Amino acid sequence: MTRSTRFTNNTPPRGGRGILALEVDGDGAHPAAWRVTGRDPAEVLTGPRTVRVVQDAEIAGFHAVTFDDGRLAPTHGPAARLDAVQRAAHAAPATRAIGLVPVVDAVYTEPFHVATQLASLDYVSSGRAGWIVSARGLAKEGSAVGRDALPEAELGGEAADVVAANRRLWDTWEDDAVIRDRCTGRYIDRDKVHYADVQAKRFSVKGPSIIPRPLQGQLPVWAPTQFLDRSGVGDGLRLDAVHGADAVLVSAADPEALLSAATARSAGGLDADTVVAELTVVLDARGQSGAARWAELEAWEAATGGPALFAGTATELTDYLAELFTVAGGVRIHPAVLDVDAAELGHLVLPELRRAGLLAPVGPGRTFRQTLGLARPASRFATA
Amino acid sequence: MSDHNASTTPSRPRHQLQFGVFFQGVNSSTVWNVPEAGSQTDFESFRRLAQTAEQGLFAAFFLGEGLRLREHLGHLHDLDVVGRPDAQTMLAALAQVTTKIGLVATQNTTYNDPADLAHRLHSLDLISGGRAAWNIVTTDNAWTGANFRRGGYLDHADRYTHAEAFVRTAKRIWASWGAKAIAADGTAPQWLDTDGIEPVHHEGQHYTVDYTSRLPRSPQGRPVLFQAGDSPTGRDFAARQADVIFSAHNALDDALAFRRDITERTVRAGRPAGAVKIMPGTEFVLAPTVREAQEKLEWVRSHQVGPQQAIAYLEQFWGRPLDGVDPEGPLPEIAPAVDETDVTRGSGFQGAKAAELTGAWRREAAEKGQNILQFVRERSSRGAARTFSGSYAEVADRLAEYARLGAVDGFNITPWLIPSGLDDIVNHLVPALQDRGVYPTEYAGDTLREHLGLDWPEGEGSDAGAADGTGDSCAAIGTRAAHRDHDTGRPALPATT
């Protein structure tokens, strides 16, 4: 990759076409999914399995995969998972087009480490990294690292501070900071590498970043709505390409409510492209209806919480997504059983949506920002 | 559990050498100002180097850790390679494009949390099928701490006490899960049988850890532990806790003395004499003939340290700008502006007594008739002992002597060119060593532990560091998870070993 192509920015707008992300954690969204795969339950903790599900998603035409993670073992279903950034990095060399979006905690991590890890993911994936911010602040998470619980009311503020610190660190190296100038003996132009000097409520970071600017300049950042600055007084994240999130993850109790919630955001004057709707999907497959498959899983163990559940045929889901895309630029699909539902989506749903012109283009050579229709921003420190 | 040892340590000639490669990413060892010098951040550079190393049957691929960009006289240091990726993120990606080579992440015990770092290393060990290692380093300065939540909280004197508590905690976390913890199939009562999985609790001066491991044992038991500290405290720490020492002692006499010292300390720590392997850091400058190698060495040195780098090197010890000083002239007569050098150019520069040092250097350079460039080129390569330069055959003969005497277990090589800097080593030196019977002709197994001939880690589940008495506590999963041996939980080894 040469310097001239790396930093070109010819991002076409998405033109209202949608983004589909597939959540690939474990064996699927339902806590009993591991019981119906017929595979060794421990296989989810291996490199080959990690790669295969991402390759399958890429072949199916998904724009991104997301890797759920948490600082405590899940209490339902597979009670172990590999580190999300590592899973994304491991899949990177085996894929060429798909966005790789790990979930990374903001509270009990070091902002400096998170910024370096995510920037490194961007390098190993040739610019296909993203970040879903999580922040739970639980006492049990804190006690693992000798820290206290963080009250729910303060999670948004802390997430906002950590995202802002990451974004600032990513800008500390201007794009043309590495000069390799033989005559003066300088490897970098030190006037183009800057201290971050972050002073947040609970931490400070001097900087600069240890790694040059990510290939995308800034990684796309998605965050759940509950971390948003509700009161407008700076107690949470803002939708802000320089300091905050690029899109919010919107959840609701059921598909109808999800449509309403996304519609409400759009009606509030926000660009639909800043909304990513969260949807659990169980499709008719293997001669069973989606509802029957869900009931079978529930007989093992009841799913609690989780995004809105869509149970139905591929055609019904295609119609629903077409409607959802009018108010939400992206949908993050949580397949009830990863192997089964992702395959049905790939065979029956994505081709229909693509034929109808409802999906944004995706393919090798695009950064994740380009797939999302986001321009590549200049560093905030760049003077030229 | 001698059957573990028997099966993880295939029969091999004594004193075979193992190679590692250290992608440095900092300092003046890497030549960057020639057309064939590749990117220091693009994945392609790392992939190329790791795959070349694997073709040469290298045991390990090393990455350093950077936590603060180096400074020079109050500004960012701009004359050396700088800017590198997170070690574990890069190694997780390299695990996808390699199948055998060990993947070593340098990570420090001061600006990582034990439970968090243990989990990520554990994850890397699983995703790579048992090829991960941790090169343990300790950092204590507040200058680095300025990038972290805790700031600079640790006294220099406490760094090993803290590191040791950290490592013991990590070992307990890695050994937490018992055999058969994960369901064998979908009909099991639950995915994980939590019986016997104990929370790890540690209460130290600086950390309280209350954590339950989230992962099963890896195919190699746990990540291999490397350590590089050279002080008496550092050596004792390694003798108690480490599997491999990444040493600075590679001149033959020095290496033999270091081996004796480490063997004594290891035995004193209650471990078998050969439990701690030794791999000194080194550089190779090789060519078909001795004469060509000499010319190449001069070329390499002139490109590692140019006039600006030479002056900057002195400035660090003088503590002041040396504008106008001729790099082809004698060392400057002016007095240093500092008593002691600081850490901002990296730990290699820390704590030198400036007045004594600069005086001694002036005398040394004058005696040798060296100008500044010549003097610094010799100094910054840390003398000829760090570098093996010569014809392939000659260097192979020298290395065979190391193997014959058992002075080292291998070498950790810093290539002076990225990404092609291992090509001549793999194409010419490795076959020459194989001809002499002192280098492997195939990988000993699939895990780093097997490559290095290390025993399966026993009895690390308890705080005492002694046998935990729980018997078969070795659960593991691997890329061939379907072939797990459910009696021991360890992956079944290929029949050929």
Short mmCIF file of N, CA and C in Angstrom, two decimals, chain A residues 1 6 34-35 40-42 44-48 51 69-73 77-83 85-87 89-90 93-94 106-107 109-113 116-117 120-121 123-124 143-147 158 162 173 180-188 190 193 195 202-212 300, chain B residues 32-33 37-43 66-69 71 75-86 88-90 92-93 95-97 111-113 115-116 119-120 123-124 126-127 146-150 177 182-186 188-192 208-211 214-216 308-309 477-479 481-482 484:
data_model
loop_
_atom_site.label_atom_id
_atom_site.label_comp_id
_atom_site.label_asym_id
_atom_site.label_seq_id
_atom_site.Cartn_x
_atom_site.Cartn_y
_atom_site.Cartn_z
N MET A 1 0.85 -1.19 0.00
CA MET A 1 0.00 0.00 0.00
C MET A 1 0.89 1.25 0.00
N ARG A 6 -3.06 5.12 0.36
CA ARG A 6 -3.52 4.90 1.72
C ARG A 6 -4.39 6.05 2.23
N TRP A 34 -25.51 -23.44 21.84
CA TRP A 34 -24.41 -24.42 21.80
C TRP A 34 -24.89 -25.87 21.85
N ARG A 35 -26.14 -26.06 22.31
CA ARG A 35 -26.65 -27.43 22.44
C ARG A 35 -27.12 -28.01 21.10
N ASP A 40 -18.26 -29.74 19.05
CA ASP A 40 -17.65 -29.71 20.37
C ASP A 40 -17.90 -28.33 20.99
N PRO A 41 -18.51 -28.30 22.18
CA PRO A 41 -18.82 -27.00 22.78
C PRO A 41 -17.59 -26.11 22.99
N ALA A 42 -16.41 -26.70 23.13
CA ALA A 42 -15.19 -25.91 23.37
C ALA A 42 -14.61 -25.30 22.10
N VAL A 44 -15.64 -23.03 20.24
CA VAL A 44 -15.74 -21.56 20.13
C VAL A 44 -14.48 -20.87 20.65
N LEU A 45 -13.65 -21.61 21.39
CA LEU A 45 -12.45 -21.00 21.96
C LEU A 45 -11.20 -21.29 21.12
N THR A 46 -11.39 -21.56 19.85
CA THR A 46 -10.24 -21.85 18.99
C THR A 46 -10.11 -20.82 17.87
N GLY A 47 -8.89 -20.71 17.36
CA GLY A 47 -8.62 -19.81 16.25
C GLY A 47 -9.37 -20.19 14.98
N PRO A 48 -9.31 -21.46 14.55
CA PRO A 48 -9.98 -21.82 13.29
C PRO A 48 -11.48 -21.51 13.29
N VAL A 51 -12.04 -17.76 12.88
CA VAL A 51 -11.85 -17.30 11.51
C VAL A 51 -13.01 -17.71 10.62
N ASP A 69 -18.10 -8.93 24.04
CA ASP A 69 -17.12 -9.26 25.08
C ASP A 69 -17.60 -8.66 26.38
N GLY A 70 -17.00 -9.09 27.45
CA GLY A 70 -17.36 -8.55 28.74
C GLY A 70 -16.28 -8.93 29.72
N ARG A 71 -16.24 -8.26 30.84
CA ARG A 71 -15.16 -8.51 31.79
C ARG A 71 -15.54 -9.59 32.80
N LEU A 72 -16.76 -10.11 32.65
CA LEU A 72 -17.16 -11.27 33.44
C LEU A 72 -17.58 -12.36 32.47
N ALA A 73 -17.43 -13.60 32.90
CA ALA A 73 -17.89 -14.70 32.04
C ALA A 73 -19.40 -14.61 31.91
N GLY A 77 -25.19 -19.92 28.76
CA GLY A 77 -24.53 -20.42 27.56
C GLY A 77 -23.04 -20.54 27.79
N PRO A 78 -22.26 -20.49 26.70
CA PRO A 78 -20.81 -20.65 26.83
C PRO A 78 -20.23 -19.63 27.81
N ALA A 79 -19.64 -20.15 28.90
CA ALA A 79 -19.18 -19.27 29.97
C ALA A 79 -17.71 -18.91 29.78
N ALA A 80 -17.29 -18.80 28.54
CA ALA A 80 -15.91 -18.42 28.26
C ALA A 80 -15.87 -17.80 26.87
N ARG A 81 -15.02 -16.85 26.70
CA ARG A 81 -14.84 -16.31 25.35
C ARG A 81 -13.44 -15.73 25.24
N LEU A 82 -12.90 -15.77 24.03
CA LEU A 82 -11.59 -15.16 23.78
C LEU A 82 -11.75 -13.66 23.71
N ASP A 83 -10.66 -12.96 23.93
CA ASP A 83 -10.65 -11.51 23.88
C ASP A 83 -11.15 -11.01 22.51
N VAL A 85 -10.81 -8.13 20.80
CA VAL A 85 -9.84 -7.49 19.89
C VAL A 85 -8.97 -8.56 19.24
N GLN A 86 -8.59 -9.57 20.02
CA GLN A 86 -7.76 -10.64 19.45
C GLN A 86 -8.54 -11.46 18.43
N ARG A 87 -9.81 -11.73 18.70
CA ARG A 87 -10.61 -12.46 17.71
C ARG A 87 -10.67 -11.69 16.40
N ALA A 89 -8.55 -9.42 15.35
CA ALA A 89 -7.21 -9.38 14.73
C ALA A 89 -6.89 -10.71 14.06
N HIS A 90 -7.30 -11.79 14.71
CA HIS A 90 -7.01 -13.12 14.17
C HIS A 90 -7.75 -13.35 12.85
N PRO A 93 -6.34 -11.20 8.78
CA PRO A 93 -5.57 -11.60 7.60
C PRO A 93 -6.31 -12.59 6.70
N ALA A 94 -7.37 -13.21 7.22
CA ALA A 94 -8.10 -14.22 6.45
C ALA A 94 -9.32 -13.64 5.75
N ALA A 106 -14.88 0.41 28.49
CA ALA A 106 -14.22 1.70 28.69
C ALA A 106 -13.85 1.95 30.15
N VAL A 107 -14.46 1.21 31.07
CA VAL A 107 -14.34 1.58 32.48
C VAL A 107 -13.10 0.98 33.14
N THR A 109 -10.46 -0.51 31.81
CA THR A 109 -9.31 -0.64 30.92
C THR A 109 -8.51 0.66 30.97
N GLU A 110 -7.32 0.60 30.43
CA GLU A 110 -6.49 1.79 30.29
C GLU A 110 -6.78 2.42 28.93
N PRO A 111 -7.21 3.66 28.90
CA PRO A 111 -7.48 4.30 27.60
C PRO A 111 -6.28 4.21 26.65
N PHE A 112 -5.07 4.34 27.20
CA PHE A 112 -3.87 4.28 26.34
C PHE A 112 -3.74 2.90 25.69
N HIS A 113 -3.97 1.84 26.47
CA HIS A 113 -3.89 0.49 25.90
C HIS A 113 -5.01 0.27 24.86
N THR A 116 -4.25 1.92 21.60
CA THR A 116 -3.18 1.23 20.87
C THR A 116 -3.69 -0.07 20.26
N GLN A 117 -4.48 -0.81 21.05
CA GLN A 117 -5.00 -2.08 20.54
C GLN A 117 -5.91 -1.87 19.33
N SER A 120 -3.98 -0.79 16.34
CA SER A 120 -3.25 -1.94 15.80
C SER A 120 -4.18 -2.85 15.01
N LEU A 121 -5.40 -3.02 15.51
CA LEU A 121 -6.40 -3.80 14.76
C LEU A 121 -6.64 -3.16 13.40
N TYR A 123 -4.47 -1.56 11.64
CA TYR A 123 -3.33 -1.89 10.78
C TYR A 123 -3.39 -3.33 10.28
N VAL A 124 -3.69 -4.27 11.17
CA VAL A 124 -3.66 -5.67 10.71
C VAL A 124 -4.83 -5.99 9.78
N SER A 143 -13.63 -5.41 41.00
CA SER A 143 -12.80 -6.09 41.99
C SER A 143 -11.72 -6.95 41.34
N ALA A 144 -11.92 -7.32 40.07
CA ALA A 144 -10.87 -8.07 39.37
C ALA A 144 -9.62 -7.23 39.19
N VAL A 145 -9.79 -5.94 39.08
CA VAL A 145 -8.65 -5.06 38.85
C VAL A 145 -8.46 -4.06 39.99
N GLY A 146 -9.01 -4.40 41.14
CA GLY A 146 -8.80 -3.58 42.32
C GLY A 146 -9.45 -2.21 42.27
N ARG A 147 -10.57 -2.14 41.56
CA ARG A 147 -11.26 -0.84 41.49
C ARG A 147 -12.72 -1.01 41.91
N GLU A 158 -18.10 8.56 31.82
CA GLU A 158 -16.81 7.88 31.72
C GLU A 158 -16.59 7.37 30.30
N VAL A 162 -13.51 8.37 27.80
CA VAL A 162 -12.59 7.37 27.24
C VAL A 162 -12.61 7.43 25.71
N TRP A 173 -0.49 11.47 15.92
CA TRP A 173 0.44 11.41 14.79
C TRP A 173 -0.30 11.94 13.57
N ARG A 180 11.21 9.60 7.16
CA ARG A 180 12.42 8.87 6.72
C ARG A 180 13.31 9.76 5.86
N ASP A 181 13.72 10.87 6.41
CA ASP A 181 14.52 11.82 5.65
C ASP A 181 16.01 11.51 5.80
N ARG A 182 16.59 10.99 4.74
CA ARG A 182 17.99 10.57 4.81
C ARG A 182 18.92 11.73 5.11
N CYS A 183 18.62 12.88 4.51
CA CYS A 183 19.58 13.98 4.59
C CYS A 183 19.72 14.50 6.02
N THR A 184 18.59 14.62 6.72
CA THR A 184 18.66 15.14 8.09
C THR A 184 18.72 14.02 9.12
N GLY A 185 18.61 12.77 8.66
CA GLY A 185 18.68 11.66 9.58
C GLY A 185 17.42 11.47 10.40
N ARG A 186 16.35 12.18 10.05
CA ARG A 186 15.13 12.11 10.86
C ARG A 186 14.16 11.05 10.33
N TYR A 187 13.74 10.18 11.23
CA TYR A 187 12.73 9.17 10.87
C TYR A 187 11.34 9.77 10.90
N ILE A 188 11.09 10.60 11.92
CA ILE A 188 9.81 11.31 11.99
C ILE A 188 10.04 12.81 11.96
N ARG A 190 9.09 15.58 14.09
CA ARG A 190 8.53 15.64 15.45
C ARG A 190 7.50 16.77 15.60
N VAL A 193 4.04 15.12 15.40
CA VAL A 193 3.63 14.16 16.44
C VAL A 193 3.38 14.97 17.71
N TYR A 195 1.61 15.73 21.73
CA TYR A 195 1.14 15.20 23.02
C TYR A 195 -0.38 15.31 23.07
N ARG A 202 -11.53 11.03 35.58
CA ARG A 202 -10.92 9.93 36.34
C ARG A 202 -9.54 9.51 35.87
N PHE A 203 -9.02 10.13 34.83
CA PHE A 203 -7.70 9.71 34.34
C PHE A 203 -7.09 10.84 33.53
N SER A 204 -5.79 10.70 33.31
CA SER A 204 -5.11 11.60 32.39
C SER A 204 -4.17 10.77 31.52
N VAL A 205 -3.95 11.24 30.32
CA VAL A 205 -3.05 10.55 29.39
C VAL A 205 -2.18 11.61 28.71
N LYS A 206 -0.88 11.43 28.83
CA LYS A 206 0.04 12.40 28.26
C LYS A 206 0.19 12.24 26.74
N GLY A 207 0.31 10.98 26.28
CA GLY A 207 0.55 10.76 24.87
C GLY A 207 1.98 11.04 24.50
N PRO A 208 2.33 11.12 23.20
CA PRO A 208 1.48 10.76 22.06
C PRO A 208 1.19 9.26 22.05
N SER A 209 0.36 8.86 21.09
CA SER A 209 0.13 7.44 20.87
C SER A 209 1.45 6.75 20.57
N ILE A 210 1.52 5.47 20.89
CA ILE A 210 2.75 4.72 20.63
C ILE A 210 2.78 4.24 19.19
N ILE A 211 1.65 4.28 18.52
CA ILE A 211 1.56 3.78 17.14
C ILE A 211 1.08 4.95 16.26
N PRO A 212 1.57 5.02 15.02
CA PRO A 212 1.09 6.08 14.13
C PRO A 212 -0.43 6.05 13.96
N TRP A 300 -34.63 -25.58 26.73
CA TRP A 300 -33.36 -25.85 27.42
C TRP A 300 -33.11 -24.81 28.51
N TRP B 32 16.75 2.07 8.44
CA TRP B 32 15.48 2.49 7.83
C TRP B 32 15.69 3.39 6.61
N ASN B 33 16.92 3.80 6.38
CA ASN B 33 17.14 4.84 5.36
C ASN B 33 17.67 4.28 4.05
N ALA B 37 14.27 -1.03 3.08
CA ALA B 37 13.71 -0.98 4.43
C ALA B 37 12.20 -0.77 4.34
N GLY B 38 11.43 -1.74 4.87
CA GLY B 38 9.97 -1.69 4.75
C GLY B 38 9.32 -0.95 5.89
N SER B 39 7.99 -0.95 5.86
CA SER B 39 7.21 -0.26 6.88
C SER B 39 7.41 -0.91 8.24
N GLN B 40 7.33 -0.11 9.29
CA GLN B 40 7.41 -0.60 10.66
C GLN B 40 6.02 -0.85 11.25
N THR B 41 4.98 -0.55 10.50
CA THR B 41 3.62 -0.70 11.04
C THR B 41 2.71 -1.53 10.15
N ASP B 42 2.97 -1.59 8.85
CA ASP B 42 2.09 -2.36 7.98
C ASP B 42 2.15 -3.85 8.33
N PHE B 43 1.02 -4.50 8.30
CA PHE B 43 0.96 -5.92 8.65
C PHE B 43 1.91 -6.73 7.78
N GLY B 66 5.84 -0.72 23.71
CA GLY B 66 6.12 0.71 23.86
C GLY B 66 5.02 1.36 24.67
N LEU B 67 5.38 2.08 25.68
CA LEU B 67 4.35 2.73 26.51
C LEU B 67 4.51 4.25 26.55
N ARG B 68 5.63 4.73 26.00
CA ARG B 68 5.78 6.16 25.86
C ARG B 68 6.84 6.42 24.79
N LEU B 69 6.56 7.37 23.93
CA LEU B 69 7.53 7.70 22.89
C LEU B 69 8.76 8.33 23.51
N GLU B 71 12.11 10.49 24.26
CA GLU B 71 12.41 11.91 24.12
C GLU B 71 13.92 12.13 24.17
N HIS B 75 12.50 16.96 23.75
CA HIS B 75 11.65 16.83 22.56
C HIS B 75 11.50 15.35 22.22
N LEU B 76 10.50 15.04 21.42
CA LEU B 76 10.39 13.67 20.92
C LEU B 76 11.66 13.33 20.14
N HIS B 77 12.19 12.13 20.41
CA HIS B 77 13.39 11.69 19.70
C HIS B 77 13.00 11.33 18.26
N ASP B 78 13.63 11.93 17.30
CA ASP B 78 13.15 11.78 15.92
C ASP B 78 14.14 11.06 15.00
N LEU B 79 15.24 10.56 15.55
CA LEU B 79 16.30 10.03 14.68
C LEU B 79 16.30 8.51 14.53
N ASP B 80 15.45 7.80 15.26
CA ASP B 80 15.39 6.34 15.16
C ASP B 80 13.98 5.91 14.76
N VAL B 81 13.90 4.64 14.35
CA VAL B 81 12.60 4.02 14.11
C VAL B 81 11.72 4.21 15.34
N VAL B 82 10.46 4.56 15.13
CA VAL B 82 9.55 4.75 16.25
C VAL B 82 8.12 4.51 15.76
N GLY B 83 7.25 4.07 16.67
CA GLY B 83 5.86 3.81 16.32
C GLY B 83 5.65 2.35 16.06
N ARG B 84 4.99 1.66 16.99
CA ARG B 84 4.81 0.22 16.80
C ARG B 84 3.47 -0.23 17.34
N PRO B 85 2.99 -1.37 16.82
CA PRO B 85 1.66 -1.83 17.22
C PRO B 85 1.65 -2.50 18.59
N ASP B 86 0.46 -2.66 19.12
CA ASP B 86 0.25 -3.43 20.34
C ASP B 86 0.68 -4.87 20.07
N GLN B 88 0.09 -7.88 21.53
CA GLN B 88 -0.84 -9.02 21.48
C GLN B 88 -1.81 -8.94 20.32
N THR B 89 -2.21 -7.73 19.94
CA THR B 89 -3.10 -7.59 18.80
C THR B 89 -2.38 -8.06 17.53
N MET B 90 -1.12 -7.64 17.38
CA MET B 90 -0.35 -8.07 16.22
C MET B 90 -0.12 -9.58 16.23
N ALA B 92 -1.96 -11.89 17.62
CA ALA B 92 -3.21 -12.61 17.33
C ALA B 92 -3.42 -12.68 15.82
N ALA B 93 -3.04 -11.63 15.11
CA ALA B 93 -3.14 -11.65 13.65
C ALA B 93 -2.09 -12.59 13.04
N ALA B 95 -0.87 -15.15 14.35
CA ALA B 95 -1.24 -16.54 14.64
C ALA B 95 -2.06 -17.13 13.49
N GLN B 96 -2.71 -16.26 12.72
CA GLN B 96 -3.53 -16.72 11.60
C GLN B 96 -2.69 -17.08 10.38
N VAL B 97 -1.53 -16.45 10.24
CA VAL B 97 -0.73 -16.67 9.03
C VAL B 97 0.50 -17.53 9.31
N TYR B 111 2.07 -1.31 34.39
CA TYR B 111 0.96 -0.58 33.78
C TYR B 111 -0.04 -1.51 33.10
N ASN B 112 -0.12 -2.75 33.62
CA ASN B 112 -1.20 -3.67 33.27
C ASN B 112 -1.81 -4.19 34.55
N ASP B 113 -3.08 -4.54 34.52
CA ASP B 113 -3.71 -5.17 35.67
C ASP B 113 -3.53 -6.68 35.56
N ALA B 115 -5.27 -9.41 36.41
CA ALA B 115 -6.37 -10.23 35.89
C ALA B 115 -6.59 -9.94 34.41
N ASP B 116 -6.48 -8.70 34.03
CA ASP B 116 -6.71 -8.32 32.64
C ASP B 116 -5.59 -8.87 31.74
N HIS B 119 -5.72 -12.66 31.44
CA HIS B 119 -6.80 -13.08 30.53
C HIS B 119 -6.40 -12.90 29.07
N ARG B 120 -5.80 -11.78 28.74
CA ARG B 120 -5.46 -11.54 27.33
C ARG B 120 -4.35 -12.48 26.86
N SER B 123 -5.93 -15.80 26.36
CA SER B 123 -6.69 -15.77 25.12
C SER B 123 -5.77 -15.95 23.91
N LEU B 124 -4.63 -15.25 23.93
CA LEU B 124 -3.66 -15.38 22.83
C LEU B 124 -3.13 -16.81 22.76
N LEU B 126 -4.73 -19.53 23.59
CA LEU B 126 -5.76 -20.40 23.02
C LEU B 126 -5.94 -20.14 21.53
N ILE B 127 -5.99 -18.87 21.14
CA ILE B 127 -6.28 -18.57 19.74
C ILE B 127 -5.13 -19.03 18.83
N ALA B 146 2.64 8.53 33.22
CA ALA B 146 1.80 9.65 32.79
C ALA B 146 0.80 9.24 31.71
N ASN B 147 0.96 8.08 31.13
CA ASN B 147 -0.02 7.60 30.14
C ASN B 147 -1.09 6.70 30.75
N PHE B 148 -1.07 6.51 32.07
CA PHE B 148 -1.95 5.51 32.67
C PHE B 148 -2.71 6.03 33.89
N ARG B 149 -3.81 5.34 34.15
CA ARG B 149 -4.71 5.76 35.23
C ARG B 149 -3.98 5.87 36.56
N ARG B 150 -3.10 4.91 36.84
CA ARG B 150 -2.44 4.90 38.14
C ARG B 150 -1.31 5.90 38.25
N TRP B 177 -8.86 -23.81 35.82
CA TRP B 177 -9.91 -24.72 35.35
C TRP B 177 -9.44 -26.17 35.39
N ILE B 182 -15.50 -28.10 30.57
CA ILE B 182 -16.43 -27.74 29.50
C ILE B 182 -17.21 -28.98 29.07
N ALA B 183 -18.49 -28.78 28.81
CA ALA B 183 -19.35 -29.88 28.40
C ALA B 183 -18.76 -30.64 27.22
N ALA B 184 -18.96 -31.96 27.21
CA ALA B 184 -18.46 -32.77 26.10
C ALA B 184 -19.38 -32.64 24.89
N ASP B 185 -20.68 -32.42 25.13
CA ASP B 185 -21.63 -32.24 24.03
C ASP B 185 -22.86 -31.50 24.54
N GLY B 186 -23.81 -31.30 23.64
CA GLY B 186 -24.96 -30.45 23.93
C GLY B 186 -25.94 -30.99 24.95
N ALA B 188 -25.13 -32.03 27.98
CA ALA B 188 -24.61 -31.85 29.34
C ALA B 188 -25.53 -30.92 30.14
N PRO B 189 -25.52 -31.03 31.46
CA PRO B 189 -26.37 -30.17 32.28
C PRO B 189 -26.10 -28.68 32.04
N GLN B 190 -24.84 -28.32 31.89
CA GLN B 190 -24.53 -26.93 31.54
C GLN B 190 -23.22 -26.90 30.76
N TRP B 191 -22.96 -25.73 30.14
CA TRP B 191 -21.77 -25.60 29.29
C TRP B 191 -20.51 -25.77 30.12
N LEU B 192 -20.54 -25.19 31.30
CA LEU B 192 -19.35 -25.22 32.16
C LEU B 192 -19.70 -25.82 33.50
N THR B 208 -5.37 -5.32 44.56
CA THR B 208 -6.24 -6.36 45.07
C THR B 208 -6.89 -7.00 43.86
N VAL B 209 -6.77 -8.31 43.79
CA VAL B 209 -7.35 -9.03 42.66
C VAL B 209 -8.36 -10.03 43.20
N ASP B 210 -9.57 -9.95 42.71
CA ASP B 210 -10.59 -10.92 43.08
C ASP B 210 -11.24 -11.35 41.77
N TYR B 211 -10.86 -12.52 41.29
CA TYR B 211 -11.15 -12.82 39.90
C TYR B 211 -11.31 -14.32 39.70
N ARG B 214 -11.74 -17.02 33.23
CA ARG B 214 -12.78 -17.17 32.21
C ARG B 214 -12.36 -18.08 31.08
N LEU B 215 -11.23 -18.78 31.22
CA LEU B 215 -10.77 -19.63 30.12
C LEU B 215 -10.16 -20.94 30.62
N PRO B 216 -10.29 -22.00 29.81
CA PRO B 216 -9.68 -23.28 30.16
C PRO B 216 -8.17 -23.28 29.88
N GLN B 308 23.98 12.44 12.58
CA GLN B 308 23.02 13.02 13.52
C GLN B 308 22.77 12.08 14.70
N GLN B 309 22.68 10.79 14.42
CA GLN B 309 22.46 9.82 15.51
C GLN B 309 23.66 9.80 16.46
N ILE B 477 -7.84 -27.16 25.85
CA ILE B 477 -8.53 -27.31 24.59
C ILE B 477 -7.57 -26.87 23.52
N GLY B 478 -7.81 -27.28 22.32
CA GLY B 478 -6.90 -26.89 21.26
C GLY B 478 -7.60 -26.85 19.94
N THR B 479 -6.83 -26.63 18.90
CA THR B 479 -7.41 -26.56 17.57
C THR B 479 -7.95 -27.93 17.18
N ALA B 481 -9.73 -29.78 19.09
CA ALA B 481 -10.49 -29.97 20.33
C ALA B 481 -11.25 -31.29 20.32
N ALA B 482 -11.66 -31.73 19.14
CA ALA B 482 -12.44 -32.96 19.08
C ALA B 482 -11.61 -34.15 19.55
N ARG B 484 -9.59 -34.12 22.08
CA ARG B 484 -9.13 -33.94 23.46
C ARG B 484 -9.10 -35.27 24.19
#
